[in-house]
Every structure is written in C-alpha cells, then in structure tokens.
Short mmCIF file of C-alpha atoms in Angstrom, two decimals:
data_model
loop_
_atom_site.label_atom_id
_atom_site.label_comp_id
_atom_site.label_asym_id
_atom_site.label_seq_id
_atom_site.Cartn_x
_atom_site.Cartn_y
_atom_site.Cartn_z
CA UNK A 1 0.00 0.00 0.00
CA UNK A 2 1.41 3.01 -1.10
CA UNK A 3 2.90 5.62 2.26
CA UNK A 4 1.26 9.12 2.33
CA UNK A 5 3.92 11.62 3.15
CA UNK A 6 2.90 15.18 4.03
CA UNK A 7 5.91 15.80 5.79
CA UNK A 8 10.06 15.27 4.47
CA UNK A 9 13.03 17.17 5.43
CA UNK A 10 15.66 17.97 3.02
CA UNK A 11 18.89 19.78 2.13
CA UNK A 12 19.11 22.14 -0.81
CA UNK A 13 22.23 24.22 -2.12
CA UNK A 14 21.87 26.96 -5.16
CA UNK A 15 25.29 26.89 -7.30
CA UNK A 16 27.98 28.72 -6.31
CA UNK A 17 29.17 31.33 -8.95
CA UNK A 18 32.61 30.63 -11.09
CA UNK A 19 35.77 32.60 -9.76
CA UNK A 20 37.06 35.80 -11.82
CA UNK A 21 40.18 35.17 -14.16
CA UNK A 22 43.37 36.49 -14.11
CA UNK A 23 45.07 36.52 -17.25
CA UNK A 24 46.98 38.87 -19.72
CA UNK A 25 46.96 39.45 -23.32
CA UNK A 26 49.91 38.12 -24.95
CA UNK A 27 50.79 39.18 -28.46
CA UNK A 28 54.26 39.45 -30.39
CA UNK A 29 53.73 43.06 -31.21
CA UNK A 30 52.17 44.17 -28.88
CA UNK A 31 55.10 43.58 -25.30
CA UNK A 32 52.28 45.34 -22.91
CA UNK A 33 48.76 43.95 -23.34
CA UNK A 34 45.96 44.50 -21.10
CA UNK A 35 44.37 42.17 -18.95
CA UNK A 36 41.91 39.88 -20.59
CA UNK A 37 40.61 37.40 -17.69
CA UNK A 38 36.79 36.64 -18.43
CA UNK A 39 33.97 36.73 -15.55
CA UNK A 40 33.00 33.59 -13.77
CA UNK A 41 29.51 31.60 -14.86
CA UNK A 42 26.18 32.46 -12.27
CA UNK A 43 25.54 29.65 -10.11
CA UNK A 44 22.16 27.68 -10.93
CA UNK A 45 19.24 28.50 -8.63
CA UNK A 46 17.10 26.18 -6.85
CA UNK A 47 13.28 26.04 -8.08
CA UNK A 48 10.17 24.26 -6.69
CA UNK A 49 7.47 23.86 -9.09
CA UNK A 50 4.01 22.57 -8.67
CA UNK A 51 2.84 19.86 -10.26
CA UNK A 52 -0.31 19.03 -10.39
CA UNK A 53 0.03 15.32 -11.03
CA UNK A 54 1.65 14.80 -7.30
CA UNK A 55 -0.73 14.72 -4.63
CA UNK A 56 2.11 13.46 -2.21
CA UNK A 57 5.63 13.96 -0.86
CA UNK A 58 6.57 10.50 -1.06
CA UNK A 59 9.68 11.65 -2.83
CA UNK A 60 10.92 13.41 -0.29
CA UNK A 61 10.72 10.48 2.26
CA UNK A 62 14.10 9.43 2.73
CA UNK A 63 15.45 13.22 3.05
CA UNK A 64 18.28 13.78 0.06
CA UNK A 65 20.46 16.41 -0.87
CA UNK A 66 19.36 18.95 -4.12
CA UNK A 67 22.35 20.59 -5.39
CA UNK A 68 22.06 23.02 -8.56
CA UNK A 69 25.49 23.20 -10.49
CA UNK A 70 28.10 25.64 -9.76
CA UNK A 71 29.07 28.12 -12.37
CA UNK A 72 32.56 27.15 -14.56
CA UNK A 73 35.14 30.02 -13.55
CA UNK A 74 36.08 32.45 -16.10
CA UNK A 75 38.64 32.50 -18.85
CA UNK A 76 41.54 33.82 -20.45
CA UNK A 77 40.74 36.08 -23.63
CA UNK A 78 37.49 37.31 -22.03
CA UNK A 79 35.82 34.13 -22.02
CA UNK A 80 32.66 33.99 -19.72
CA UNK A 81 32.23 30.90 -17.78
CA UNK A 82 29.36 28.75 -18.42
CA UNK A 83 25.91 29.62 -15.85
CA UNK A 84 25.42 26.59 -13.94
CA UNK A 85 22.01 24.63 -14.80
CA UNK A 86 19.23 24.96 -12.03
CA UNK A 87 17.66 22.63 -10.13
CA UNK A 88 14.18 22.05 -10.46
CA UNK A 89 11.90 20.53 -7.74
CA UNK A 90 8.63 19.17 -8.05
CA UNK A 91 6.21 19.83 -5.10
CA UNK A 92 2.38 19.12 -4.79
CA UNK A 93 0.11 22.61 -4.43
CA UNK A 94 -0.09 22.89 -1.28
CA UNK A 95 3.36 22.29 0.03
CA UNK A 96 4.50 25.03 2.29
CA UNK A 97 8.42 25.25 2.35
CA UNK A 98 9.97 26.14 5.79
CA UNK A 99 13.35 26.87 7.26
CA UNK A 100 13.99 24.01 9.13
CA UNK A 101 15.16 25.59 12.24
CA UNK A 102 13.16 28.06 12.83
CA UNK A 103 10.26 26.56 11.31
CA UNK A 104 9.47 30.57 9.38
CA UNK A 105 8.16 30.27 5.86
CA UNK A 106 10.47 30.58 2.85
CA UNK A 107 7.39 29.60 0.36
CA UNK A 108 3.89 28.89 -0.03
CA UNK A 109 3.17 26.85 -2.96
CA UNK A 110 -0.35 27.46 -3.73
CA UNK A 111 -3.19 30.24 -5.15
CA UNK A 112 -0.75 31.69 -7.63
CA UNK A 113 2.38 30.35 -6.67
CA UNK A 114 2.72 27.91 -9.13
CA UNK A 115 6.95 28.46 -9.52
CA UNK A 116 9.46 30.03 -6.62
CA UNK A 117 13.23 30.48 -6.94
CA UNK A 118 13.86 29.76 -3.32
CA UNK A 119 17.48 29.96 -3.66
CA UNK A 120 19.14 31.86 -5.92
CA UNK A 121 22.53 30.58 -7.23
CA UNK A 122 26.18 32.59 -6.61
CA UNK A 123 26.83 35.73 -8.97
CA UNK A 124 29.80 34.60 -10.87
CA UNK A 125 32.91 36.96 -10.15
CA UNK A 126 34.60 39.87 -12.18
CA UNK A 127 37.86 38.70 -14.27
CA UNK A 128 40.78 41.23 -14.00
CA UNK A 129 39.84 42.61 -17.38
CA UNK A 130 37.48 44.77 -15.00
CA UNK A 131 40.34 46.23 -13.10
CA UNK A 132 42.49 48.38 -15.00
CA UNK A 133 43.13 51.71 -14.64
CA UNK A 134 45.05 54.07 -15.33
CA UNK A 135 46.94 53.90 -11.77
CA UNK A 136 46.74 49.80 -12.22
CA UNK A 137 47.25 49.03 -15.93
CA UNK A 138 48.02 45.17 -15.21
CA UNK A 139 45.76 44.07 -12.17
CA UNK A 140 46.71 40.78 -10.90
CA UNK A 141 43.74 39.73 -8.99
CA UNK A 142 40.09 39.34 -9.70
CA UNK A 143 37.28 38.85 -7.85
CA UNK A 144 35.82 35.46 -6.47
CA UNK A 145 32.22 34.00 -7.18
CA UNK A 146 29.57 33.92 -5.15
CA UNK A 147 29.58 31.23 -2.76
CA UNK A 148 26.38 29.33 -2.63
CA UNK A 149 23.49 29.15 -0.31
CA UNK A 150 22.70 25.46 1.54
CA UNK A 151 19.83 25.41 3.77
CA UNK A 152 17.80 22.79 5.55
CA UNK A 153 14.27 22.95 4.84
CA UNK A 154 10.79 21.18 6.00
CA UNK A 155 8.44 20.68 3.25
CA UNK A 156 4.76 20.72 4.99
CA UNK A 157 1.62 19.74 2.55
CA UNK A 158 -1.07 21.47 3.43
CA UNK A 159 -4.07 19.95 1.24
CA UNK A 160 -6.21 22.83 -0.15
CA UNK A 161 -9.86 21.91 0.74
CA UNK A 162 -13.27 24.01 1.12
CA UNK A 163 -14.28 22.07 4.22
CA UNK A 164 -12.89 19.62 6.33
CA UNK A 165 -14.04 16.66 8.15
CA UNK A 166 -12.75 15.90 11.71
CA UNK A 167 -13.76 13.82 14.37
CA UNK A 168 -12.64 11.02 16.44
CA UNK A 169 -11.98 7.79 14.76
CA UNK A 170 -15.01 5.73 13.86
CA UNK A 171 -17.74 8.39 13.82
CA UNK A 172 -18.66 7.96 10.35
CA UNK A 173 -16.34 10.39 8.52
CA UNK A 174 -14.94 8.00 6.06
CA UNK A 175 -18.16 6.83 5.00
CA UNK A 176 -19.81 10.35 5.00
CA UNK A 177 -17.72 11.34 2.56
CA UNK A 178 -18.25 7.96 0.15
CA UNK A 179 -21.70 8.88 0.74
CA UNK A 180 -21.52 12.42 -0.40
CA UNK A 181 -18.15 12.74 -2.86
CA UNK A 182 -16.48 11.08 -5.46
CA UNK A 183 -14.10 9.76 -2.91
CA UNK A 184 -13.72 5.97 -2.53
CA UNK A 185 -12.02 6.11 0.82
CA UNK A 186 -11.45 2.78 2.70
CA UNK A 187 -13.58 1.97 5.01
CA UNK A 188 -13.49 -0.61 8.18
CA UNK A 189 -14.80 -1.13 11.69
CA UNK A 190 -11.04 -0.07 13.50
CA UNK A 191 -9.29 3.07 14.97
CA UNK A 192 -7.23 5.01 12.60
CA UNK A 193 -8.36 3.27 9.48
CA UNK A 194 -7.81 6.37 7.05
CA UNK A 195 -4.29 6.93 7.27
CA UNK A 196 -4.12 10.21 4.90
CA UNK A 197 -6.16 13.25 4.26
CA UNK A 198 -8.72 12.15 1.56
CA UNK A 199 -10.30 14.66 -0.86
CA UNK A 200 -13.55 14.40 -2.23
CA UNK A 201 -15.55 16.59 -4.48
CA UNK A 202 -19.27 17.39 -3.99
CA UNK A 203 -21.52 17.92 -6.61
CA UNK A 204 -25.05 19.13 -5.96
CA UNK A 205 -27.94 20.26 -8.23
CA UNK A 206 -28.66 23.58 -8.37
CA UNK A 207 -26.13 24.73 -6.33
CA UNK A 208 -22.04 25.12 -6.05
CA UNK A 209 -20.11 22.11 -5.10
CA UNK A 210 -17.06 22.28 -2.99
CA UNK A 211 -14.09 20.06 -1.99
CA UNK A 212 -14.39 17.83 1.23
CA UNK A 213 -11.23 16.78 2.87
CA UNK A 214 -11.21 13.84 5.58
CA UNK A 215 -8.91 14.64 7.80
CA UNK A 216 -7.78 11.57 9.59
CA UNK A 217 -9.35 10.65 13.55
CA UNK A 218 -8.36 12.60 16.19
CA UNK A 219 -7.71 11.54 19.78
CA UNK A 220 -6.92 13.58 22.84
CA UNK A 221 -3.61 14.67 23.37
CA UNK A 222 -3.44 15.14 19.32
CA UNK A 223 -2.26 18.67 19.55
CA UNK A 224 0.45 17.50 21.45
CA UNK A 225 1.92 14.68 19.03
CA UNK A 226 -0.41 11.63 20.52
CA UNK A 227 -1.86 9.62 17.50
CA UNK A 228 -2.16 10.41 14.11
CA UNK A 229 -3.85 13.40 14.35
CA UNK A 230 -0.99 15.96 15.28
CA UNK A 231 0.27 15.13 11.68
CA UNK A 232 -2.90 15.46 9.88
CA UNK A 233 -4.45 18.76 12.07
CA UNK A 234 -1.85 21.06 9.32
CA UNK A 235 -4.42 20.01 6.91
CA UNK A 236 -7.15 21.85 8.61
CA UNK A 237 -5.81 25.59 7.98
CA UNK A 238 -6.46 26.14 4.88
CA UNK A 239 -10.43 24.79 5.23
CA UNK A 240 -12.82 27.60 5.15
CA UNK A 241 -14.90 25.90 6.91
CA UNK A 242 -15.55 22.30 9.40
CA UNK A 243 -18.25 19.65 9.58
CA UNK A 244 -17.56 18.02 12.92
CA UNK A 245 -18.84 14.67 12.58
CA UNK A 246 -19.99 12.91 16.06
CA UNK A 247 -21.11 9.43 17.11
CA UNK A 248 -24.41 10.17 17.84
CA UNK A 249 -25.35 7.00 19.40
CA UNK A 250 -22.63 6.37 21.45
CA UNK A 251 -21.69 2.74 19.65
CA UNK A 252 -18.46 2.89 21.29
CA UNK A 253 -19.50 4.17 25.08
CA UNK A 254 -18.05 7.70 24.58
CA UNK A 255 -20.38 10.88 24.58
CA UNK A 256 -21.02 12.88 22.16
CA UNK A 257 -20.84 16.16 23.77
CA UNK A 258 -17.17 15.24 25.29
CA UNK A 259 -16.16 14.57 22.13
CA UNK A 260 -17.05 17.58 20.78
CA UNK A 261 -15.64 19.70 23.24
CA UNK A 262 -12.46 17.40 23.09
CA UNK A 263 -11.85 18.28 19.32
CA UNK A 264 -12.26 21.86 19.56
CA UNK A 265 -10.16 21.78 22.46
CA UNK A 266 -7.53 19.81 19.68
CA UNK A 267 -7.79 22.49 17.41
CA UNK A 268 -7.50 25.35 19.99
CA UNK A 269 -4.89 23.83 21.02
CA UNK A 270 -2.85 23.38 17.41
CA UNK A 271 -4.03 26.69 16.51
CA UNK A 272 -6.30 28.97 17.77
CA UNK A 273 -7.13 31.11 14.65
CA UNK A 274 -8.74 27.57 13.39
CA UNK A 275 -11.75 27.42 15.81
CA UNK A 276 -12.89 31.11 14.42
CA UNK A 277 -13.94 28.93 11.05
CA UNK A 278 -17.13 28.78 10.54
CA UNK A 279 -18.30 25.45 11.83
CA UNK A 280 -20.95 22.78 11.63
CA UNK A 281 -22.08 19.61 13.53
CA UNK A 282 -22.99 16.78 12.05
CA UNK A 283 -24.72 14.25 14.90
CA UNK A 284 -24.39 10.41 12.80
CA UNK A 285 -25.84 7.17 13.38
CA UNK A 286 -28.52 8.41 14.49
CA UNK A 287 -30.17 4.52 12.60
CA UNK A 288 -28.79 3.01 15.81
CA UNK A 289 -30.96 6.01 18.04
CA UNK A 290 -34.64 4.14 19.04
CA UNK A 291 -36.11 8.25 18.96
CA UNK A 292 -33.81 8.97 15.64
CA UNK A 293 -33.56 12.56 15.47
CA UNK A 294 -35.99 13.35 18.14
CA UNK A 295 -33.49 11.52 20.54
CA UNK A 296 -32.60 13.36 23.88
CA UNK A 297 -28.68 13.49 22.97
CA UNK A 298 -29.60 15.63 19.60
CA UNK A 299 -31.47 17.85 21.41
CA UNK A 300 -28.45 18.48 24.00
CA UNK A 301 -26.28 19.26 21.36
CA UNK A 302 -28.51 21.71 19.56
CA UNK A 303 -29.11 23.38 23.17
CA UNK A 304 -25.53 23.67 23.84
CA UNK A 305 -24.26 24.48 20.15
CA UNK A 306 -26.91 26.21 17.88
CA UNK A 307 -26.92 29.46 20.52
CA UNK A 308 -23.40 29.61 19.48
CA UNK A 309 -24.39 29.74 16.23
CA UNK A 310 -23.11 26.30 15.11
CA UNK A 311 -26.06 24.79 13.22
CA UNK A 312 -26.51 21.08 13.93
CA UNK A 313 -27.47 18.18 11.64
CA UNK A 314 -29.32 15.06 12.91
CA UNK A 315 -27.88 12.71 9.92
CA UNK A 316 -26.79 8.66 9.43
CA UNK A 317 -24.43 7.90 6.64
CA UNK A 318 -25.73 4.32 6.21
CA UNK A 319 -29.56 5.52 5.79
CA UNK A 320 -28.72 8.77 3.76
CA UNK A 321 -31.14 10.32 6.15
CA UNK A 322 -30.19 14.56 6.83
CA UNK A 323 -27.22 14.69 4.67
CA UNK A 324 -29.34 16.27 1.65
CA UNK A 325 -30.06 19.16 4.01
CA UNK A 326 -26.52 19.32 5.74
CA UNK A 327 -24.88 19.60 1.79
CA UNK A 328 -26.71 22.39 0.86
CA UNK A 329 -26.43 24.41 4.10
CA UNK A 330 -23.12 24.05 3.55
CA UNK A 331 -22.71 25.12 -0.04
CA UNK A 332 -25.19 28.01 0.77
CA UNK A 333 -22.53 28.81 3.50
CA UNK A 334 -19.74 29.15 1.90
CA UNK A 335 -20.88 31.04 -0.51
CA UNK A 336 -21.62 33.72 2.16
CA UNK A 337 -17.96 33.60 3.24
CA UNK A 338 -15.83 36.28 1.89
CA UNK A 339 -12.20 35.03 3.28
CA UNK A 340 -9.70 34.79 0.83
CA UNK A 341 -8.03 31.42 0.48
CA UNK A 342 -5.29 30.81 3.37
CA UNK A 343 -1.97 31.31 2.43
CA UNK A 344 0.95 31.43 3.76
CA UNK A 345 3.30 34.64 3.86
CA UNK A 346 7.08 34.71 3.34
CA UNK A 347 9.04 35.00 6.81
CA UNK A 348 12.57 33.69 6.14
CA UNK A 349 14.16 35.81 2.94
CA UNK A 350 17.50 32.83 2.25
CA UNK A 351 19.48 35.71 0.30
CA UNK A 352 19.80 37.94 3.27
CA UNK A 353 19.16 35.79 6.01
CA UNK A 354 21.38 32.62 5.12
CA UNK A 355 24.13 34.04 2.78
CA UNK A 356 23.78 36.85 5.38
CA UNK A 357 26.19 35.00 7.61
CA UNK A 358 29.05 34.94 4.87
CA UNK A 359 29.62 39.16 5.76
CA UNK A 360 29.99 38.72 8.65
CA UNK A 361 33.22 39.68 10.61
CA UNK A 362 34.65 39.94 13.85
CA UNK A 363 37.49 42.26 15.11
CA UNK A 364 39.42 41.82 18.46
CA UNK A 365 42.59 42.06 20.27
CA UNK A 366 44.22 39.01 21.45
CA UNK A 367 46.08 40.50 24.60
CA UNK A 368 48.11 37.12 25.01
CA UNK A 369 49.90 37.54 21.21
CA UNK A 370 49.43 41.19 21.69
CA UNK A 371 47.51 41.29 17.97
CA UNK A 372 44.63 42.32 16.65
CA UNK A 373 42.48 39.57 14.96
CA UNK A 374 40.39 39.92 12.09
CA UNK A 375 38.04 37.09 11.25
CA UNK A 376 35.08 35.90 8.98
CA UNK A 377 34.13 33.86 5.91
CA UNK A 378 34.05 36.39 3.74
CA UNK A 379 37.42 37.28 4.88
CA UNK A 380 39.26 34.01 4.56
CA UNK A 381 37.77 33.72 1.14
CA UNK A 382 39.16 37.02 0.32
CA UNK A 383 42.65 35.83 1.55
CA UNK A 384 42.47 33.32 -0.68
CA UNK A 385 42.24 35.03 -3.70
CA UNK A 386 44.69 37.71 -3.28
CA UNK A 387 48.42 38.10 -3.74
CA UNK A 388 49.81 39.07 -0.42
CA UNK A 389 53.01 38.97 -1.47
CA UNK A 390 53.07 41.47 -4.15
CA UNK A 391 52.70 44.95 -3.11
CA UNK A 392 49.53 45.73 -5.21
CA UNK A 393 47.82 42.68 -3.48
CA UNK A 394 48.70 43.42 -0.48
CA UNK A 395 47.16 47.43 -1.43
CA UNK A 396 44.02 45.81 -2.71
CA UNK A 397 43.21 44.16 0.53
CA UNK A 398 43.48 46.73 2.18
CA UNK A 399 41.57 48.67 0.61
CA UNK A 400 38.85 45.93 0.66
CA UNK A 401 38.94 46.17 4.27
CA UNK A 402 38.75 49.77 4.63
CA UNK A 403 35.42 49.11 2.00
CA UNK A 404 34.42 46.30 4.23
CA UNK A 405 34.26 48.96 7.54
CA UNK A 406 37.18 46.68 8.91
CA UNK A 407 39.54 49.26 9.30
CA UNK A 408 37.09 51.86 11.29
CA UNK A 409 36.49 48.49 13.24
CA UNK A 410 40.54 48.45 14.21
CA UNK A 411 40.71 52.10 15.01
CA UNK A 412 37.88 51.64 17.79
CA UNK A 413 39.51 49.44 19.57
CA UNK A 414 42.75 52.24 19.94
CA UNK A 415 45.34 50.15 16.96
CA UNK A 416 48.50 52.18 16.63
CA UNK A 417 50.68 53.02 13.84
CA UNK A 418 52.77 49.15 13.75
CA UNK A 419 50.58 47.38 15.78
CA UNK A 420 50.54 43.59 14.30
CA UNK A 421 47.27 42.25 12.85
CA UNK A 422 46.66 38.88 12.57
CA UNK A 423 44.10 37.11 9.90
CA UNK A 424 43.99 33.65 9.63
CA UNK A 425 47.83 32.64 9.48
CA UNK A 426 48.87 36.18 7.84
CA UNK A 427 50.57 39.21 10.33
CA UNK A 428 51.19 42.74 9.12
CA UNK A 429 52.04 45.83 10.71
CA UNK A 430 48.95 48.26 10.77
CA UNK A 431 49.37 51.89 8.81
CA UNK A 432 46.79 54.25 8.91
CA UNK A 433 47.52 55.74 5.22
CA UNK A 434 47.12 53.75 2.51
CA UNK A 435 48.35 55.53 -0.28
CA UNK A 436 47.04 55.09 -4.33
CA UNK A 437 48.41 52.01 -5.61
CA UNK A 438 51.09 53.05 -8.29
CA UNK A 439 51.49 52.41 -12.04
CA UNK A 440 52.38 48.57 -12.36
CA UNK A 441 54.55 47.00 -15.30
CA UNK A 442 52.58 44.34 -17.46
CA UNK A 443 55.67 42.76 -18.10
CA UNK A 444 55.98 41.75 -14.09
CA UNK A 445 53.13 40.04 -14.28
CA UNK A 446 54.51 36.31 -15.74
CA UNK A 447 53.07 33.97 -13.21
CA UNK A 448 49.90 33.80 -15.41
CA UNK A 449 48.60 32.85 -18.62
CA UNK A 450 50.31 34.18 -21.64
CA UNK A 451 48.64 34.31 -25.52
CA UNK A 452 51.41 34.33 -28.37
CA UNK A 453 49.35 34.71 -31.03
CA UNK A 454 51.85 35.27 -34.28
#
C-alpha cells in the first residue's frame, strides 16, 4: 500500500558562482597587453514547481540532498564561464516550504504560486579585465564567485480543501464522505483506518459544489503529538470551513458532547485562529438512536451548540437520512464567506538571512599575542584570492577592508601606527595611510597565462 507523506526534510544548495580570471593578453607586437581574464559563470538556482500530477511527498521520504550546479570560472581572452544549470523541484500545491530551524516560511506553494526560486545561485565573479586603470594598468587579482546558499528545509503539505471533516476515529467520517463525494475512501470497523487526508468533491444540483477533505481521527492529546492526528491537524488551515462529525449514538461508550468539546479543544490547542472557522455539527448514526432525530442526545447538542451559532445536523451515513439538508447548508454557506483562500506569507528571505552569515566579521585584540584579529568567511575567502606577497595585493586588501568597515572596526579598539594584525595565518604591521596604488609593469606580471598569437 502506497505511504502518504505530508511531511520530508531535506537539504538544498543553489550553485555557487565561477571565480574571476586572471590573465593577460599576450601578443608578439604588442610587449604590454591588457588584462583579458573573463567573468565567472552564475551559479544555478534552486526552483520548486508545482505539479499538479503529485498529490504526495513521497519523494521526499528518505530526506536527500538537491544541489544546482556551480558556475565554470572564467577565462583567459574574455571568455565567460558557463551559468550553472538549475535545479528544479517538483512539489504538490499545497506544500508550504519552511526553514527548518526556525520553522518561518520561505514559500507557499499554492493560489498563484505555481513556480518560486527559493534559492538563488552565486553571482559569478569579475575577471581582471574589470580592473584596470590608469593607476593599475596590469591588475593581478580578480574577484571570487559567489559562494552558494545550503539550507535545511521542511516541506509541509497542506491539502487545499473548502471544508474539512474531523472527528474522532469511527464516527462515520470515512463513509460520510463515500456517501456524499467522489471519494472511494477505505472503510473498516477499526481506529485510525484512514491513514491520509482524503479529498472528495461534492456535486449538488442547483447549487455550487465544494471540496471535502477527511482529515484523519483525532484523539486527545493530538495537539500534542499523541496519535495520528498531530500530523494530519496542518491540513485543517487552509479549510474555510468544518463539519464536525460525532457518534451520535454512542456505539463505542463515549459521549457525544465530550467529544465535541475534546476536538475543539484539539484544534484550539494546534491553533487557535482555526476554531474562528465557521463550523458545523454533524450528529451520525442516528439509525442506531430508538427516537432517531428526536433523541434526547440531539437535542443536548442543539441546546448547547446552535446558541453559538453552530447549526446542527441530525444525519446517518448508512440511511442517507439529513445529509441532503446538511450539503446544501453548507454550499449556501460558503458562498456567504468572503475570506480569501489561506496562504501562507514569506518569513525567512535565504538571500539575506542565510548568505547573510558569509559578511559577517569579527574584530578583536588578542592580549596574550598582543595582535589584533580579524576574522570571517568572507574574509578568509578574500585571503584566498589575493596576492599578499606582491605589493599591489597586499594594497588591494586593504583597501577591501577599509570598503568592508574593517579598518574603522581596528581604530575603535585604539590600533597604533605598527601594531601587528593577525588574519587567519597572515601578520602585518597596521598603517593608517594607505596611499594610491602606483602604475604597475605588465611585463611583471609572468606567473599567469600568456597568448602568443603570431
């Protein structure tokens, strides 16, 4: 029997953007070309797309890994790197995509979400053709791609339903909606028999149909994780509206009016904003009631409920008897309510909030070594991509911290003129003035890639 699965966990990483060349143009008449080192390739992005031929997550089960592809680095003569291909990934509507540790919403794929870039892959980087100047003729660095973004996320299916069924398990709710849907739910005499939300659609005569969901038995304690129904109540949020189906007749000892109270204490519990639905009783079996409708347990209910304004069907699924009436209140119903279809708004934004954590920096003296340390991703990256040991290198990076707000950092915490900084393996002696880098010689610069072209 196929597994419904309205719940996976997965990784997924957007392509990280090709590095910047650094080459020089290399002809034999021409002793001093320019730089000619093309930009890096855009990372691919990561994309989930509905489709409406998956009603599951099954996919998803086992967890995974979804990787786009990195974009190729750049290349001598001004060649552009390839963009890396993205990653496409097929959800059902309904599936709400979440940050998996803080549970906030990256997506909402429904209503007219139909395709999200969720991650977006690494900007390639600049080749040194970008560089030149007329201070820096021969520029012997370029810049680095984008690194890309890897995030854990919680894919959630949400089923998108006009009204939903709930109730404890064996009221009738399975074959309530048999009776009234297309649905062909199955349908037996123990606890927890429907193992997945099923969807069924009503059609009525001279009046709208809707879509049913069955949303599988609740118990007590559901709210907190008891049972099944703590990973079925999700399914209730986007309903516009609830039939609560009850056991009328009390076939398995419990009553009625506990139960009732017990689910709506469920659902308070899960989420308050769900008991504000507009809701609907629907008292079964009431075949296996000697007074049928008239019974003294209907009448309670109505006492207790319709003053609340929850109207109350008297109804048995096996007879047919009441559900006629209950079908078209509850078309007429909806119609009357104006809410907009629940969605889900954006609360975790991965381009500033993940990749966020790549500018990051910290700044502090070390009074043991008597240094001042500089540290961060972005920072180590930078190291690694930059001649230190020429003097224009050194210059750039420099100036990249003084860009970065590194510098104004140092000078807070009192550096002096030839005080020792330390980043990640590297010392130099601090100088407040950083002076214009000079002219530099093209023909220096043979530790990269020539072009004789006769």
């Amino acid at each position: 029997m196929p597994v419904f699965v309205d719940k996976a966990k997965i990784f997924i990483q957007s392509g990280k953007g090709g590095d910047g060349h650094i080459s020089f143009r290399r002809e034999k008449y021409v002793p001093n070309g320019g730089p000619d080192g093309g930009d890096g390739g855009n990372g691919g992005d990561i994309i989930f797309k509905v489709d409406e031929g998956i009603n599951t997550l099954a996919d998803f089960h086992y967890g995974g890994k979804y990787k786009a592809e990195n974009g190729q680095d750049g290349n001598k003569r001004r060649c552009h790197g390839k963009n890396g291909a993205d990653l496409i990934i097929k959800v059902p509507e309904g599936t709400v995509i979440k940050e998996a540790a803080s549970g906030k919403v990256i997506a909402d794929m429904s209503g007219d979400n139909k395709e999200v870039i969720v991650l977006k892959g690494g900007h390639g980087g600049n080749g040194n053709m970008h560089y030149a100047t007329s201070t820096m003729q021969a520029p012997k660095y370029a810049q680095p791609g984008q690194p890309a973004i890897e995030l854990e996320v919680l894919l959630e299916l949400k089923v998108i339903a006009d009204v939903g069924l709930v109730g404890f398990p064996n009221v009738g709710k399975s074959t309530f909606l048999s009776k009234v849907s297309n649905a062909k739910p199955k349908i037996a005499n123990y606890h927890f028999t429907t193992l997945s939300p099923m969807l069924g659609v009503v059609d009525l005569d001279g009046a709208p149909g809707f879509v049913v969901a069955d949303i599988p038995g609740l118990i007590e304690g559901a709210s907190e994780g008891a049972g099944l129904g703590h990973e079925f109540l999700r399914h209730i949020e986007r309903t516009r509206m609830m039939i609560h189906v009850v056991d009328a007749a009390s076939t398995e000892g419990r009553d009625p009016l506990e139960d009732l109270e017990a689910i709506n204490k469920e659902l308070a519990n899960y989420n308050a904003d769900i008991t504000q639905k507009v809701q609907v009783i629907a008292a079964n079996k009431i075949d296996m009631l000697p007074e049928g409708e008239d019974s003294e347990i209907i009448q309670k209910i109505r006492d207790k409920y319709e003053p609340l304004g929850v109207k109350v069907f008297a109804i048995s699924t096996l007879t047919g008897k009441g559900l006629k009436e209950l079908l078209y209140y509850v078309s007429r119903t909806l119609s009357e309510i104006k809410t907009e279809p629940v969605t889900f708004e954006q609360e975790f934004f991965p381009e500033t909030m993940a990749r966020g954590n790549d500018e990051a920096f910290s700044v502090y003296y070390d009074q043991d070594a008597a240094e001042y340390v500089i540290e961060g991703p972005k920072i180590e990256k930078m190291l690694g991509y930059t001649n230190l040991d020429s003097e224009k290198g050194f210059m750039f990076f420099q100036n990249f911290l003084k860009d970065n707000g590194i510098l104004d950092e140092l000078e807070k915490l009192h550096i002096g003129e030839g005080d020792t900084v330390r980043m990640y393996g590297f010392s130099f002696e601090y100088y407040k003035n950083v002076e214009t880098m000079p002219d530099y010689d093209a023909d220096e610069d043979d530790d990269f890639d020539d072009e004789d072209e006769d």
